Tab-separated table of C-alpha atoms and ligand atoms in Angstrom:
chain	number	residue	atom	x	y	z
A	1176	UNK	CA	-12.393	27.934	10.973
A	1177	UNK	CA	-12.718	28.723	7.442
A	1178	UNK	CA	-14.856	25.521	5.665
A	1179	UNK	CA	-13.091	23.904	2.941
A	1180	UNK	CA	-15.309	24.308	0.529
A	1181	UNK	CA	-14.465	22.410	-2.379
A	1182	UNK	CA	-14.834	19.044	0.240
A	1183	UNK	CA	-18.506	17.784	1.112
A	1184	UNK	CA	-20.123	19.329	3.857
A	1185	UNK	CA	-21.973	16.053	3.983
A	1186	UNK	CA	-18.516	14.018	4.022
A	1187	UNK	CA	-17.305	16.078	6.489
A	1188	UNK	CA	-20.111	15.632	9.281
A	1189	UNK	CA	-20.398	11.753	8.734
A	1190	UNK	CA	-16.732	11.260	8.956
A	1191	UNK	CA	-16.452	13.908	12.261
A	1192	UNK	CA	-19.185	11.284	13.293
A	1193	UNK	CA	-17.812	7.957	12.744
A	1194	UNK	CA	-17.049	5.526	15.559
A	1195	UNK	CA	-14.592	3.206	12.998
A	1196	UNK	CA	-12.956	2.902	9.546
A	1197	UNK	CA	-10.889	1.058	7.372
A	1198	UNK	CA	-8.568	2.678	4.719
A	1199	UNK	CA	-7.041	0.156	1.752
A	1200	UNK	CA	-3.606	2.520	0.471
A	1201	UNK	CA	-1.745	2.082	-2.808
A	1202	UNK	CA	1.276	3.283	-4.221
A	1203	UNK	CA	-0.136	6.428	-4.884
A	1204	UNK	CA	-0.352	7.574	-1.309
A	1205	UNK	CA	3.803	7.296	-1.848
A	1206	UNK	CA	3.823	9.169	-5.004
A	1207	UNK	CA	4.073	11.906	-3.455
A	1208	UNK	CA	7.127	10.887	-1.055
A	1209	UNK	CA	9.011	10.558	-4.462
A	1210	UNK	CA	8.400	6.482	-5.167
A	1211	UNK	CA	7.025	4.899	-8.648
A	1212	UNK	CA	3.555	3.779	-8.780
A	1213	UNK	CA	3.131	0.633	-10.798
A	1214	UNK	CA	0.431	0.620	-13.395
A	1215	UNK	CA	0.537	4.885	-13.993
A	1216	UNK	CA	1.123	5.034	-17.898
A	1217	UNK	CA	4.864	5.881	-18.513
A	1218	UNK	CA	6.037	6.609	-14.956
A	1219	UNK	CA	4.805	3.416	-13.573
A	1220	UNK	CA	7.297	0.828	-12.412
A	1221	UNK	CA	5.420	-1.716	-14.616
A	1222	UNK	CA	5.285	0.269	-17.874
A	1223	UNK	CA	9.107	0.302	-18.071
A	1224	UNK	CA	9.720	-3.632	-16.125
A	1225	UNK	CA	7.831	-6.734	-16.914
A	1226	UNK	CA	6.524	-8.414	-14.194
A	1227	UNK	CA	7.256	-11.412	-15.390
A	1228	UNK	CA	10.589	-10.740	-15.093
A	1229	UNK	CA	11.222	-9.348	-11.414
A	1230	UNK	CA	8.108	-10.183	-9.236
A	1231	UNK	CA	7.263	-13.905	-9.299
A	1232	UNK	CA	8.690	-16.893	-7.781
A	1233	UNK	CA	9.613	-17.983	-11.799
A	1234	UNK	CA	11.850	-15.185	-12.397
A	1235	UNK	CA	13.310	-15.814	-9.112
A	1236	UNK	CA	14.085	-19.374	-10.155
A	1237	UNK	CA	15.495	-18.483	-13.352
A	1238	UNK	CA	17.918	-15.264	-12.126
A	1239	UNK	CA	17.869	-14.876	-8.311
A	1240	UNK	CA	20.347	-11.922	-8.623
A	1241	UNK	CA	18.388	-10.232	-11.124
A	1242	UNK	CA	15.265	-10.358	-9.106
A	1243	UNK	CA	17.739	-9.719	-5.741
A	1244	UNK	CA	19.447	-6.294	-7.756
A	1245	UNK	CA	16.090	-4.753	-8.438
A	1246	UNK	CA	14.457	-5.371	-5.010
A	1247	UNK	CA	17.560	-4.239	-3.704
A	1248	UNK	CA	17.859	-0.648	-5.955
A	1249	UNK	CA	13.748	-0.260	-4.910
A	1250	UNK	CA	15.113	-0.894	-0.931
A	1251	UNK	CA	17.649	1.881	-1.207
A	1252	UNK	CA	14.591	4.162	-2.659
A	1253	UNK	CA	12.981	3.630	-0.076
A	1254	UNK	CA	15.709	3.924	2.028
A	1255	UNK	CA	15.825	7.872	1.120
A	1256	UNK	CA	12.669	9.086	0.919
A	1257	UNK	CA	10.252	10.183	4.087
A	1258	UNK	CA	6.564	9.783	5.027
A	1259	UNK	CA	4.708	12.643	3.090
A	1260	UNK	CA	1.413	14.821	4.699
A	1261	UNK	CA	-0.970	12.019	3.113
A	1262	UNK	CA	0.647	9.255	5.637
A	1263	UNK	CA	0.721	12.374	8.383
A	1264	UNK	CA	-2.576	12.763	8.290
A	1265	UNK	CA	-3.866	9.036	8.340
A	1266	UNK	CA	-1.780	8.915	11.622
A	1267	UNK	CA	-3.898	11.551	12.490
A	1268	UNK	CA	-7.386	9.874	11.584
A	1269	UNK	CA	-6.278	7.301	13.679
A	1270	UNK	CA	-5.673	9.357	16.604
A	1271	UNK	CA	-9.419	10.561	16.236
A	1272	UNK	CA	-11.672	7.786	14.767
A	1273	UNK	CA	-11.805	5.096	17.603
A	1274	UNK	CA	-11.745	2.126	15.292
A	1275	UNK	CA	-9.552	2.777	12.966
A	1276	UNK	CA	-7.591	0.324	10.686
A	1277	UNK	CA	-4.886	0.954	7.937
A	1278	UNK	CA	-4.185	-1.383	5.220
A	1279	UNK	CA	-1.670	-1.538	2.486
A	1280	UNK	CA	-0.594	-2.681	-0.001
A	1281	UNK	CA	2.807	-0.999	0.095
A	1282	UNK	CA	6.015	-2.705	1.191
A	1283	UNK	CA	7.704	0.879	1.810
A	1284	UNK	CA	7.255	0.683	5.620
A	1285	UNK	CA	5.948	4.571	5.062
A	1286	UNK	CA	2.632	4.250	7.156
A	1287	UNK	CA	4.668	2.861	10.316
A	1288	UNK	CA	7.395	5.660	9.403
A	1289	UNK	CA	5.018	8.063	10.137
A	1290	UNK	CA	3.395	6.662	13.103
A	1291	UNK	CA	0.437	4.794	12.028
A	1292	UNK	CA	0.069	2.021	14.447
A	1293	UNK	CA	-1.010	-1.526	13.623
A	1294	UNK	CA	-0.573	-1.549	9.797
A	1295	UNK	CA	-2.063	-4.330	7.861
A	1296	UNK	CA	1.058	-4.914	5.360
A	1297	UNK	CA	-0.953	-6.687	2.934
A	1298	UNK	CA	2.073	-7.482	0.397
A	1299	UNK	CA	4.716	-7.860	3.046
A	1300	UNK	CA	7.702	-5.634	3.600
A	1301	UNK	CA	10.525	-4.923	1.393
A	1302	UNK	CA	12.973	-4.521	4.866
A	1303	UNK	CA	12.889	-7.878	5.653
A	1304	UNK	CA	14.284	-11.251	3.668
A	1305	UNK	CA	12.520	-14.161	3.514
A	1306	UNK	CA	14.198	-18.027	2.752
A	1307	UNK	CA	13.454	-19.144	-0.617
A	1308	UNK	CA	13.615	-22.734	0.647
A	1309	UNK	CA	12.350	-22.895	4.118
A	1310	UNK	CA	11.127	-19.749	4.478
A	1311	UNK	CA	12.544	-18.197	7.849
A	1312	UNK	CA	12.088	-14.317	7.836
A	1313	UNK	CA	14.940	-11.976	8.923
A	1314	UNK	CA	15.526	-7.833	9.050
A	1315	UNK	CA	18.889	-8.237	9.160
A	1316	UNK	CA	21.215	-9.864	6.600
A	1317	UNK	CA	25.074	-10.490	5.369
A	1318	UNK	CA	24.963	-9.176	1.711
A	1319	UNK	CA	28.013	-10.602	-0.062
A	1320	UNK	CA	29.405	-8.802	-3.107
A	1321	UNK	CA	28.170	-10.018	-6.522
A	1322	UNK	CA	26.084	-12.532	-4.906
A	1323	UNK	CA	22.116	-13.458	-3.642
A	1324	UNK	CA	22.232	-13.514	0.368
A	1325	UNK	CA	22.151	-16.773	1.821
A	1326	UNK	CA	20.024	-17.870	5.094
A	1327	UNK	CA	21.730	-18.415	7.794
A	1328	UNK	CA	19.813	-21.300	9.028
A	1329	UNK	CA	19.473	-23.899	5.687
A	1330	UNK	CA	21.918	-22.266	3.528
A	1331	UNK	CA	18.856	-21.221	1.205
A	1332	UNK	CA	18.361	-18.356	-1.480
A	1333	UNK	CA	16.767	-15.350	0.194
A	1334	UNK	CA	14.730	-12.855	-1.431
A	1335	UNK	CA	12.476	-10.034	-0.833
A	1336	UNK	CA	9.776	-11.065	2.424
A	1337	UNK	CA	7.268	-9.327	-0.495
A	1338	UNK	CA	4.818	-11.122	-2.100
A	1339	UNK	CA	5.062	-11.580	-5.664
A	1340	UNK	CA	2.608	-12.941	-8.426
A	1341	UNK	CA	1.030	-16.232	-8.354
A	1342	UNK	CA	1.532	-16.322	-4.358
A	1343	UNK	CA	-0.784	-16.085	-2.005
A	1344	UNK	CA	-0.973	-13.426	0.761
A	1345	UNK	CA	-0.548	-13.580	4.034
A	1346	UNK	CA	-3.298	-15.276	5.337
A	1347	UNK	CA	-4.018	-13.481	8.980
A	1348	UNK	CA	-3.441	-10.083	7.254
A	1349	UNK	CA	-5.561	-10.892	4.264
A	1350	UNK	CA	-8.233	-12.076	7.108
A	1351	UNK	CA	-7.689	-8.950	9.737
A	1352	UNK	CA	-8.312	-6.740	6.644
A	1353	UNK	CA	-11.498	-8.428	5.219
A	1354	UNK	CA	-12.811	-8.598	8.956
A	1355	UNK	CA	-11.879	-4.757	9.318
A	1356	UNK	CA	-13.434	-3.905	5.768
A	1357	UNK	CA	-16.408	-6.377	6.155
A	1358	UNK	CA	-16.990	-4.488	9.849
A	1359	UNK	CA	-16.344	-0.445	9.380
A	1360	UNK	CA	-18.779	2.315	8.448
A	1361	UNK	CA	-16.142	3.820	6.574
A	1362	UNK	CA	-13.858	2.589	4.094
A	1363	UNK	CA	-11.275	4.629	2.299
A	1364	UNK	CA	-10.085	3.765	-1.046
A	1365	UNK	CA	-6.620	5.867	-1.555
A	1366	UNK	CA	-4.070	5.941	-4.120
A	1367	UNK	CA	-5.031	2.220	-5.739
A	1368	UNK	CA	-5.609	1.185	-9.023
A	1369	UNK	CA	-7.870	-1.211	-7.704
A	1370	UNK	CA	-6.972	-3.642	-10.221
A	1371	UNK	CA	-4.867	-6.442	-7.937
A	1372	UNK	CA	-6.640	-8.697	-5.883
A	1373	UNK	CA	-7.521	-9.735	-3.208
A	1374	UNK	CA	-6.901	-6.331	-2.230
A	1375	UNK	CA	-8.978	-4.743	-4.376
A	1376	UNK	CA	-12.385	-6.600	-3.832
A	1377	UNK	CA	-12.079	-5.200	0.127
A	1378	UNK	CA	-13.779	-2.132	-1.132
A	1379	UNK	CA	-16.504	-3.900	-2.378
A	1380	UNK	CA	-16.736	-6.341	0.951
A	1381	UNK	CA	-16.967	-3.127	2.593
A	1382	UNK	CA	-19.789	-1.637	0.466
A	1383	UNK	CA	-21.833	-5.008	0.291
A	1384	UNK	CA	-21.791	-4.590	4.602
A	1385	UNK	CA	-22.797	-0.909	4.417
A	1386	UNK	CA	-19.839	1.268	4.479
A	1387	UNK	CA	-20.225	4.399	3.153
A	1388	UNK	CA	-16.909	4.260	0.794
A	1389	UNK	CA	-14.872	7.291	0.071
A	1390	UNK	CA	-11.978	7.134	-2.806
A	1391	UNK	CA	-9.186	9.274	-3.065
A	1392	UNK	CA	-7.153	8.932	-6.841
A	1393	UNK	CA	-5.843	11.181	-8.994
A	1394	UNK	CA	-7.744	8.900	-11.937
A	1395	UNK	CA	-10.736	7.393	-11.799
A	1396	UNK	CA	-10.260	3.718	-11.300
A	1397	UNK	CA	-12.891	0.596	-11.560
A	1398	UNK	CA	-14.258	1.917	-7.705
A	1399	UNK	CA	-15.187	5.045	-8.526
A	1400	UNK	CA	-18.455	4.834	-10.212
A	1401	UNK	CA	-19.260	3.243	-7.273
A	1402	UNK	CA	-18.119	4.883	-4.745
A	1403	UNK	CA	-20.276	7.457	-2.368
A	1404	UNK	CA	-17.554	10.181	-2.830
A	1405	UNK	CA	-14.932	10.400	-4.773
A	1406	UNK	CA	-12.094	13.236	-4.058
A	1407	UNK	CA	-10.101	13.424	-7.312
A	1408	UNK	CA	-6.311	14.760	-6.738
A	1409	UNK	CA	-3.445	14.280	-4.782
A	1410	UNK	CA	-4.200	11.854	-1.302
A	1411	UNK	CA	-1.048	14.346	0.016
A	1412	UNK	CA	-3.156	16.976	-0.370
A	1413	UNK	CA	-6.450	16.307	0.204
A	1414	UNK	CA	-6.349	13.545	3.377
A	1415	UNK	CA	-4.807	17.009	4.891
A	1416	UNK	CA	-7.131	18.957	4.093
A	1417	UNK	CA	-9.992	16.398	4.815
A	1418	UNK	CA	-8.736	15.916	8.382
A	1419	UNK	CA	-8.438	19.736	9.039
A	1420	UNK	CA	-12.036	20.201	7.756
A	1421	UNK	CA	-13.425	17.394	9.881
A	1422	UNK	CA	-11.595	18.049	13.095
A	1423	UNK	CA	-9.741	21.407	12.817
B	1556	OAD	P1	-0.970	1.185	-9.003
B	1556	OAD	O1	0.267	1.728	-9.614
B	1556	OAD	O2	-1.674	0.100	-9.716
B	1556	OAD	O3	-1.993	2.370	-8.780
B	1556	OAD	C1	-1.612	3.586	-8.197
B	1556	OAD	C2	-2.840	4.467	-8.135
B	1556	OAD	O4	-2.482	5.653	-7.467
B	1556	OAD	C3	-3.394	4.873	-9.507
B	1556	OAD	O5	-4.805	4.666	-9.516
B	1556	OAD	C4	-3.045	6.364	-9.621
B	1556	OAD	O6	-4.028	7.078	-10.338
B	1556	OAD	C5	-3.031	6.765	-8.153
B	1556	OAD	N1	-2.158	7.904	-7.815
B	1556	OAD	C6	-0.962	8.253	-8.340
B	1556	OAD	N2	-0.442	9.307	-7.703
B	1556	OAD	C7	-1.343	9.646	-6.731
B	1556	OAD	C8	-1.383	10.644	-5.707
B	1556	OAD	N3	-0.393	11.524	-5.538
B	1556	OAD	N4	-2.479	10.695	-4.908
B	1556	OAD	C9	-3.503	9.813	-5.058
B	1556	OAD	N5	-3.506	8.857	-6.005
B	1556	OAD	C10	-2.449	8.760	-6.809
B	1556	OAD	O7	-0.585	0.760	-7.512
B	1556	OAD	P2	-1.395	-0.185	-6.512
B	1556	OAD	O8	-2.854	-0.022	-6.687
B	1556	OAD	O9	-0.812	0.017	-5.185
B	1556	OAD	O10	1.822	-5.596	-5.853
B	1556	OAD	O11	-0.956	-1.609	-7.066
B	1556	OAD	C11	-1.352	-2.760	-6.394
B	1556	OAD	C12	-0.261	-3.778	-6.406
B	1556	OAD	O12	0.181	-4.024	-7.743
B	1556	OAD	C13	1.009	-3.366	-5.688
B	1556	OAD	O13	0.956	-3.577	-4.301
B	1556	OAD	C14	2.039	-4.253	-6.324
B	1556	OAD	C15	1.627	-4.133	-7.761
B	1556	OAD	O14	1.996	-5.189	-8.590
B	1556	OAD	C16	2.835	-6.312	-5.394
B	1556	OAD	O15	3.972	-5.909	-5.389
B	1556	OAD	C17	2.426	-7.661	-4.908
């Protein structure tokens, strides 16, 4: 085999070596798949929409179908695009690191798409509905025209089973990731701005226990500085490439 040579020979052996690992994803790992990042300056879903607006319980309040027509257009995105070689080749570290955990912050379902097993869906799932009002989850609903879905069990609003601003996140997969960051000798940093937590302060659990803590961004974000390496470009190029270098 040919060595990659623009990737850490010392990155390569430790990660070849590694018995478990965490990796935190962002948007950016779907970039690449054809989906809008949030915070990236003009292309970013929240340079041109105020969150305000679409992604708290408030807006919800004020103009459920407003909130329900933009969720909605972002499900049929998703709906069309596929998994991209930077979720292939997580399923892949997976298949070869015995402890291996993937978290995300995505709702696009992409990771589980792929294969990866076990995802940690840290802001829920944009395929399934929750009741505004008593909160009973579905993945399958009645959408009437011109009008917000209603649950079939109280009659309620339902929206998006994502979580929005000002709520709190699921609190087993909030505490499955922090045990799997606080516990792995690896932790992967890809595609995140790193600036929404508690998501973002798992790298930094992870680093105060030891990890050695590898980012993947196109940018340099808030981690990096800190971070033991940091592999600037494309996560659907480079997790690829990593994985070929480490196990062939
Ligand atoms: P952001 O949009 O904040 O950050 C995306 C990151 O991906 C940026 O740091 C980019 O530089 C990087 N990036 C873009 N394309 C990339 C590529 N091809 N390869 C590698 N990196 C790339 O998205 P998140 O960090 O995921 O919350 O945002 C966190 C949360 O904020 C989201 O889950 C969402 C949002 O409000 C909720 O919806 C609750």
């Amino acid at each position: 085999m040919i060595p990659d040579e623009s990737l850490p020979a010392r990155l390569i052996d430790l990660l070849g070596k590694t018995q478990s690992a965490t990796a935190l994803t962002g948007a950016g790992i779907s970039q690449e798949s054809g989906l809008r990042t949030f915070r990236d300056a003009q292309t970013g879903l929240w340079a041109q929409y105020r969150p305000e607006d679409l992604a708290t319980p408030a807006a919800f309040i004020k103009d459920p179908k407003l909130v329900w027509d933009w969720y909605a257009l972002r499900r049929e995105q998703i709906g069309a695009v596929q998994p991209n070689p930077g979720h292939y080749a997580l399923v892949e570290m997976q298949r070869r690191i015995p402890r291996f955990t993937l978290v995300t912050q995505n709702v696009d379902g992409l990771h589980a798409k792929a294969g990866s097993q076990g995802v940690i869906a840290l802001h829920g799932n944009l395929q399934r509905v929750k009741c505004f009002s008593c909160g009973a989850t579905a993945s399958a609903w009645e959408e009437p025209e011109n009008a917000v879905p209603r649950c079939t069990f109280c009659g309620g609003l339902l929206r998006p089973d994502v979580v929005w601003f000002r709520e709190e996140l699921p609190k087993e997969a909030l505490q499955s990731a922090a045990r799997a960051a606080r516990g792995c000798a690896v932790f992967l940093s890809i595609g995140t701005s790193g600036l929404v937590q508690p998501a973002a302060a798992l790298a930094y659990a992870a680093m105060h226990h030891g990890s050695v803590i590898i980012e993947i961004n196109t940018e340099r974000t808030p981690l990096t500085a800190k971070a033991d390496f940091f592999l600037h470009g494309k996560s659907g190029e480079l997790l690829p490439r990593l994985v070929q270098a480490t196990w062939g």
